[in-house]
Amino acid sequence: MALPEFSMRQLLEAGVHYGHQKARWNPRMAEFIYGDRNGIHIIDLTQTVPMLDAALQVVRDTVAKGGRILFVGTKRQAQKAVAEAAERCAQYYMNHRWLGGTLTNWQTVSKSIQRLKQIDEIMANGAEGLTKKERLGMEREQSKLQSSLGGIREMGGLPDLLFIIDVSKEDLAILEAQKLGIPVVAVVDTNCSPKGVDYIIPGNDDAARAISLYCELVSRAALDGMTAQMGAAGVDLGALDAAPVDEALAEAEPEAAPQA
């Protein structure tokens, strides 16, 4: 695999170049604005292309070193794309409301994750010994915790990099990352401030097609990093499919011998 390739045409077709109305612009994004059309700012894609490429390289390198990526996109049109992209590359996500302290108070969040796992286990065993009322209450708690923490339940610690869709909506996540020195890759539209973002991707953060494209590219970059990590560890990628079968046979042989 290699770092995912993309073209200017793909960005144009996804609407990445469409910013917001001129009246709603943030002056800090002035250097990334090409001009305006019918009162709408147009983002300079000749800058977006290399900056997106640099962001993908950071994602790849982070995963190649064994790091964790946290995808963050809680706005309606980003929720599904963020979850699917993160799951596709075995990373983590938050696609509902950002819980204050998710990063800066990880210890407390970890306790909530443990509670979720505990409830999952109880429900998987048929919620034995619980009354109907207790079971209903537990189901509600499970649903609430799953919605908030399901995407990070297996993260096991703080992420090494955040990938954010809308910096205005996810400003709290950026502040927490800044406090902890966790680098941030983010899509920044013309109405937002790039403050606190280490790797800026100037682009539309509202269009579903644009969001899907960003998520797909970041997911593919993470997968490439995973391939590099496994290669560096000496894992024969071509033999991965066969290995589990071989190992199972090897384990079964000693047990079979006494019966012969």
Coordinates of C-alpha atoms in Angstrom, one line a residue:
M1 CA 0.0 0.0 0.0
A2 CA 1.0 3.6 -0.4
L3 CA -0.2 7.0 0.9
P4 CA -3.7 7.5 -0.7
E5 CA -3.6 9.6 -3.8
F6 CA -6.3 12.2 -4.7
S7 CA -6.7 14.8 -7.4
M8 CA -7.8 18.4 -7.6
R9 CA -10.7 17.1 -9.7
Q10 CA -11.9 14.9 -6.8
L11 CA -11.8 17.8 -4.4
L12 CA -13.7 20.0 -6.8
E13 CA -16.4 17.3 -7.4
A14 CA -16.8 16.9 -3.6
G15 CA -17.3 20.6 -3.2
V16 CA -14.2 21.1 -1.0
H17 CA -13.6 24.5 -2.5
Y18 CA -16.9 26.0 -1.4
G19 CA -16.5 28.2 1.7
H20 CA -19.1 30.2 3.5
Q21 CA -20.8 33.6 2.7
K22 CA -18.4 36.5 2.7
A23 CA -20.2 38.1 5.6
R24 CA -19.4 35.0 7.8
W25 CA -15.7 34.7 7.1
N26 CA -12.9 34.5 9.7
P27 CA -10.0 36.9 8.8
R28 CA -7.5 34.2 10.0
M29 CA -8.5 32.2 6.9
A30 CA -7.8 35.0 4.5
E31 CA -4.6 33.4 3.1
F32 CA -6.5 30.3 2.1
I33 CA -9.2 32.1 0.2
Y34 CA -8.9 32.3 -3.6
G35 CA -11.8 34.8 -4.1
D36 CA -15.5 34.8 -4.1
R37 CA -18.4 33.8 -6.4
N38 CA -21.9 35.1 -5.9
G39 CA -21.1 36.2 -2.3
I40 CA -19.5 32.8 -1.4
H41 CA -15.8 32.5 -0.6
I42 CA -13.9 30.1 -2.7
I43 CA -11.1 28.1 -1.0
D44 CA -7.7 28.0 -2.8
L45 CA -7.3 24.3 -3.6
T46 CA -3.7 24.8 -4.8
Q47 CA -3.0 25.2 -1.1
T48 CA -5.4 22.5 0.1
V49 CA -3.8 19.8 -2.0
P50 CA -0.3 19.9 -0.4
M51 CA -1.7 20.6 3.1
L52 CA -4.1 17.6 2.9
D53 CA -1.2 15.5 1.6
A54 CA 0.9 16.6 4.6
A55 CA -2.0 15.8 7.0
L56 CA -2.3 12.3 5.5
Q57 CA 1.4 11.8 6.0
V58 CA 1.1 12.7 9.7
V59 CA -1.8 10.2 10.1
R60 CA 0.2 7.5 8.3
D61 CA 3.4 8.1 10.4
T62 CA 1.5 8.2 13.7
V63 CA -0.1 4.8 13.0
A64 CA 3.1 3.4 11.7
K65 CA 4.7 4.1 15.1
G66 CA 1.9 2.4 16.9
G67 CA -0.1 5.5 17.7
R68 CA -3.8 5.9 18.1
I69 CA -6.0 8.2 15.9
L70 CA -9.2 9.7 17.3
F71 CA -11.7 10.8 14.6
V72 CA -14.0 13.6 15.9
G73 CA -17.1 14.7 14.1
T74 CA -20.3 15.2 16.0
K75 CA -22.3 17.2 13.5
R76 CA -25.2 15.3 11.9
Q77 CA -23.7 15.0 8.4
A78 CA -20.3 13.8 9.7
Q79 CA -21.5 11.1 12.3
K80 CA -21.8 8.1 10.0
A81 CA -18.7 8.9 7.8
V82 CA -16.5 9.4 10.9
A83 CA -17.7 6.2 12.6
E84 CA -17.3 4.1 9.4
A85 CA -13.9 5.5 8.5
A86 CA -12.5 4.9 12.0
E87 CA -13.8 1.4 12.2
R88 CA -12.4 0.6 8.8
C89 CA -8.9 1.4 9.9
A90 CA -9.2 0.0 13.5
Q91 CA -9.0 3.4 15.0
Y92 CA -11.4 5.3 17.4
Y93 CA -14.1 8.0 17.1
M94 CA -16.5 10.3 18.9
N95 CA -19.5 11.1 16.7
H96 CA -22.0 12.3 19.3
R97 CA -21.6 15.2 21.7
W98 CA -18.0 15.7 22.9
L99 CA -17.9 15.0 26.6
G100 CA -16.0 17.6 28.5
G101 CA -12.8 16.1 30.0
T102 CA -12.7 13.2 27.5
L103 CA -8.9 13.8 27.2
T104 CA -8.1 16.0 30.2
N105 CA -10.0 13.8 32.6
W106 CA -9.3 10.4 31.0
Q107 CA -9.3 8.6 34.3
T108 CA -13.0 9.4 34.9
V109 CA -13.9 8.6 31.3
S110 CA -12.1 5.2 31.7
K111 CA -14.4 4.4 34.6
S112 CA -17.5 5.1 32.5
I113 CA -16.0 2.8 29.8
Q114 CA -15.6 0.1 32.3
R115 CA -19.2 0.6 33.4
L116 CA -20.3 0.2 29.8
K117 CA -18.4 -3.0 29.5
Q118 CA -19.8 -4.3 32.8
I119 CA -23.4 -3.6 31.6
D120 CA -22.7 -5.2 28.2
E121 CA -21.6 -8.4 30.0
I122 CA -24.7 -8.4 32.3
M123 CA -27.0 -7.9 29.3
A124 CA -25.2 -10.6 27.3
N125 CA -25.9 -13.0 30.1
G126 CA -29.6 -12.3 30.0
A127 CA -29.6 -9.8 32.9
E128 CA -30.3 -12.6 35.3
G129 CA -31.8 -11.6 38.7
L130 CA -32.9 -8.2 37.6
T131 CA -36.4 -7.0 37.7
K132 CA -38.1 -5.6 34.6
K133 CA -37.7 -2.0 35.9
E134 CA -34.0 -2.6 36.7
R135 CA -33.4 -4.1 33.3
L136 CA -35.1 -1.2 31.6
G137 CA -33.0 1.3 33.5
M138 CA -29.8 -0.6 32.6
E139 CA -30.8 -0.7 29.0
R140 CA -31.2 3.1 29.0
E141 CA -27.8 3.5 30.7
Q142 CA -26.2 1.1 28.2
S143 CA -27.7 3.0 25.2
K144 CA -26.5 6.4 26.6
L145 CA -23.0 5.2 27.4
Q146 CA -22.7 3.4 24.0
S147 CA -23.7 6.6 22.2
S148 CA -21.1 8.7 24.1
L149 CA -18.3 6.2 24.5
G150 CA -18.8 3.3 22.1
G151 CA -16.2 4.6 19.6
I152 CA -13.5 4.9 22.3
R153 CA -14.3 1.9 24.5
E154 CA -11.2 0.0 23.2
M155 CA -8.9 2.9 22.9
G156 CA -7.1 2.0 26.2
G157 CA -5.5 5.4 26.7
L158 CA -5.1 8.9 25.3
P159 CA -4.9 9.2 21.5
D160 CA -1.7 10.3 19.8
L161 CA -3.5 12.4 17.1
L162 CA -6.9 14.0 16.6
F163 CA -8.6 14.2 13.2
I164 CA -11.4 16.8 13.4
I165 CA -14.1 17.7 10.8
D166 CA -15.5 21.0 12.2
V167 CA -13.2 23.1 14.4
S168 CA -15.9 25.5 15.4
K169 CA -18.2 22.8 16.7
E170 CA -15.3 20.7 18.2
D171 CA -13.5 23.7 19.9
L172 CA -13.5 21.9 23.3
A173 CA -11.8 18.9 21.8
I174 CA -9.1 21.1 20.4
L175 CA -8.6 23.0 23.7
E176 CA -8.2 19.7 25.5
A177 CA -5.7 18.4 22.9
Q178 CA -3.7 21.6 23.2
K179 CA -3.5 21.3 27.0
L180 CA -2.1 17.8 26.7
G181 CA 0.2 18.5 23.7
I182 CA -1.8 16.1 21.4
P183 CA -1.4 17.3 17.8
V184 CA -4.6 18.1 15.8
V185 CA -5.3 17.5 12.1
A186 CA -8.5 19.3 11.1
V187 CA -10.6 20.5 8.2
V188 CA -11.0 24.3 8.6
D189 CA -13.7 26.2 6.7
T190 CA -13.6 29.9 5.8
N191 CA -15.9 30.8 8.8
C192 CA -13.5 29.2 11.4
S193 CA -10.3 30.0 13.1
P194 CA -7.3 27.6 12.5
K195 CA -6.0 28.4 16.0
G196 CA -4.9 25.3 17.8
V197 CA -4.8 23.2 14.7
D198 CA -1.3 21.8 13.9
Y199 CA -2.2 20.4 10.4
I200 CA -4.7 22.5 8.6
I201 CA -6.8 21.2 5.8
P202 CA -8.5 24.3 4.2
G203 CA -11.9 23.0 3.0
N204 CA -15.7 22.8 3.2
D205 CA -16.7 21.2 6.5
D206 CA -20.5 20.9 5.7
A207 CA -20.9 19.0 2.4
A208 CA -21.5 15.3 3.0
R209 CA -19.4 14.4 -0.1
A210 CA -16.5 16.5 1.1
I211 CA -16.7 15.0 4.6
S212 CA -16.8 11.5 3.2
L213 CA -13.8 12.2 1.0
Y214 CA -11.7 13.5 4.0
C215 CA -12.7 10.5 6.1
E216 CA -11.9 8.0 3.4
L217 CA -8.5 9.5 2.7
V218 CA -7.5 9.6 6.4
S219 CA -8.8 6.0 6.9
R220 CA -6.6 4.8 4.0
A221 CA -3.6 6.7 5.3
A222 CA -4.1 5.0 8.7
L223 CA -4.3 1.6 7.0
D224 CA -1.1 2.3 5.1
G225 CA 0.5 3.2 8.5
M226 CA -0.7 -0.1 9.9
T227 CA 0.8 -2.0 7.0
A228 CA 4.1 -0.2 7.6
Q229 CA 4.0 -1.0 11.3
M230 CA 3.4 -4.7 10.7
G231 CA 6.1 -4.8 8.0
A232 CA 8.6 -3.2 10.4
A233 CA 7.7 -5.8 13.1
G234 CA 8.6 -8.5 10.6
V235 CA 5.0 -9.7 10.0
D236 CA 4.6 -11.5 6.6
L237 CA 1.5 -9.8 5.4
G238 CA 1.0 -12.3 2.6
A239 CA 0.9 -15.2 5.1
L240 CA -1.5 -13.6 7.5
D241 CA -4.6 -15.4 6.2
A242 CA -2.9 -18.8 6.5
A243 CA -1.2 -18.3 9.8
P244 CA -4.2 -18.7 12.1
V245 CA -5.0 -22.1 10.5
D246 CA -1.4 -23.3 10.9
E247 CA -1.3 -22.2 14.5
A248 CA -4.5 -24.0 15.3
L249 CA -3.2 -27.2 13.8
A250 CA 0.1 -26.9 15.7
E251 CA -1.8 -26.5 18.9
A252 CA -4.1 -29.4 18.2
E253 CA -1.4 -32.0 17.4
P254 CA 0.0 -32.5 21.0
E255 CA -3.6 -33.1 22.3
A256 CA -4.3 -35.6 19.6
A257 CA -1.2 -37.7 20.1
P258 CA -2.2 -39.5 23.4
Q259 CA -5.5 -40.6 21.8
A260 CA -3.8 -42.3 18.9

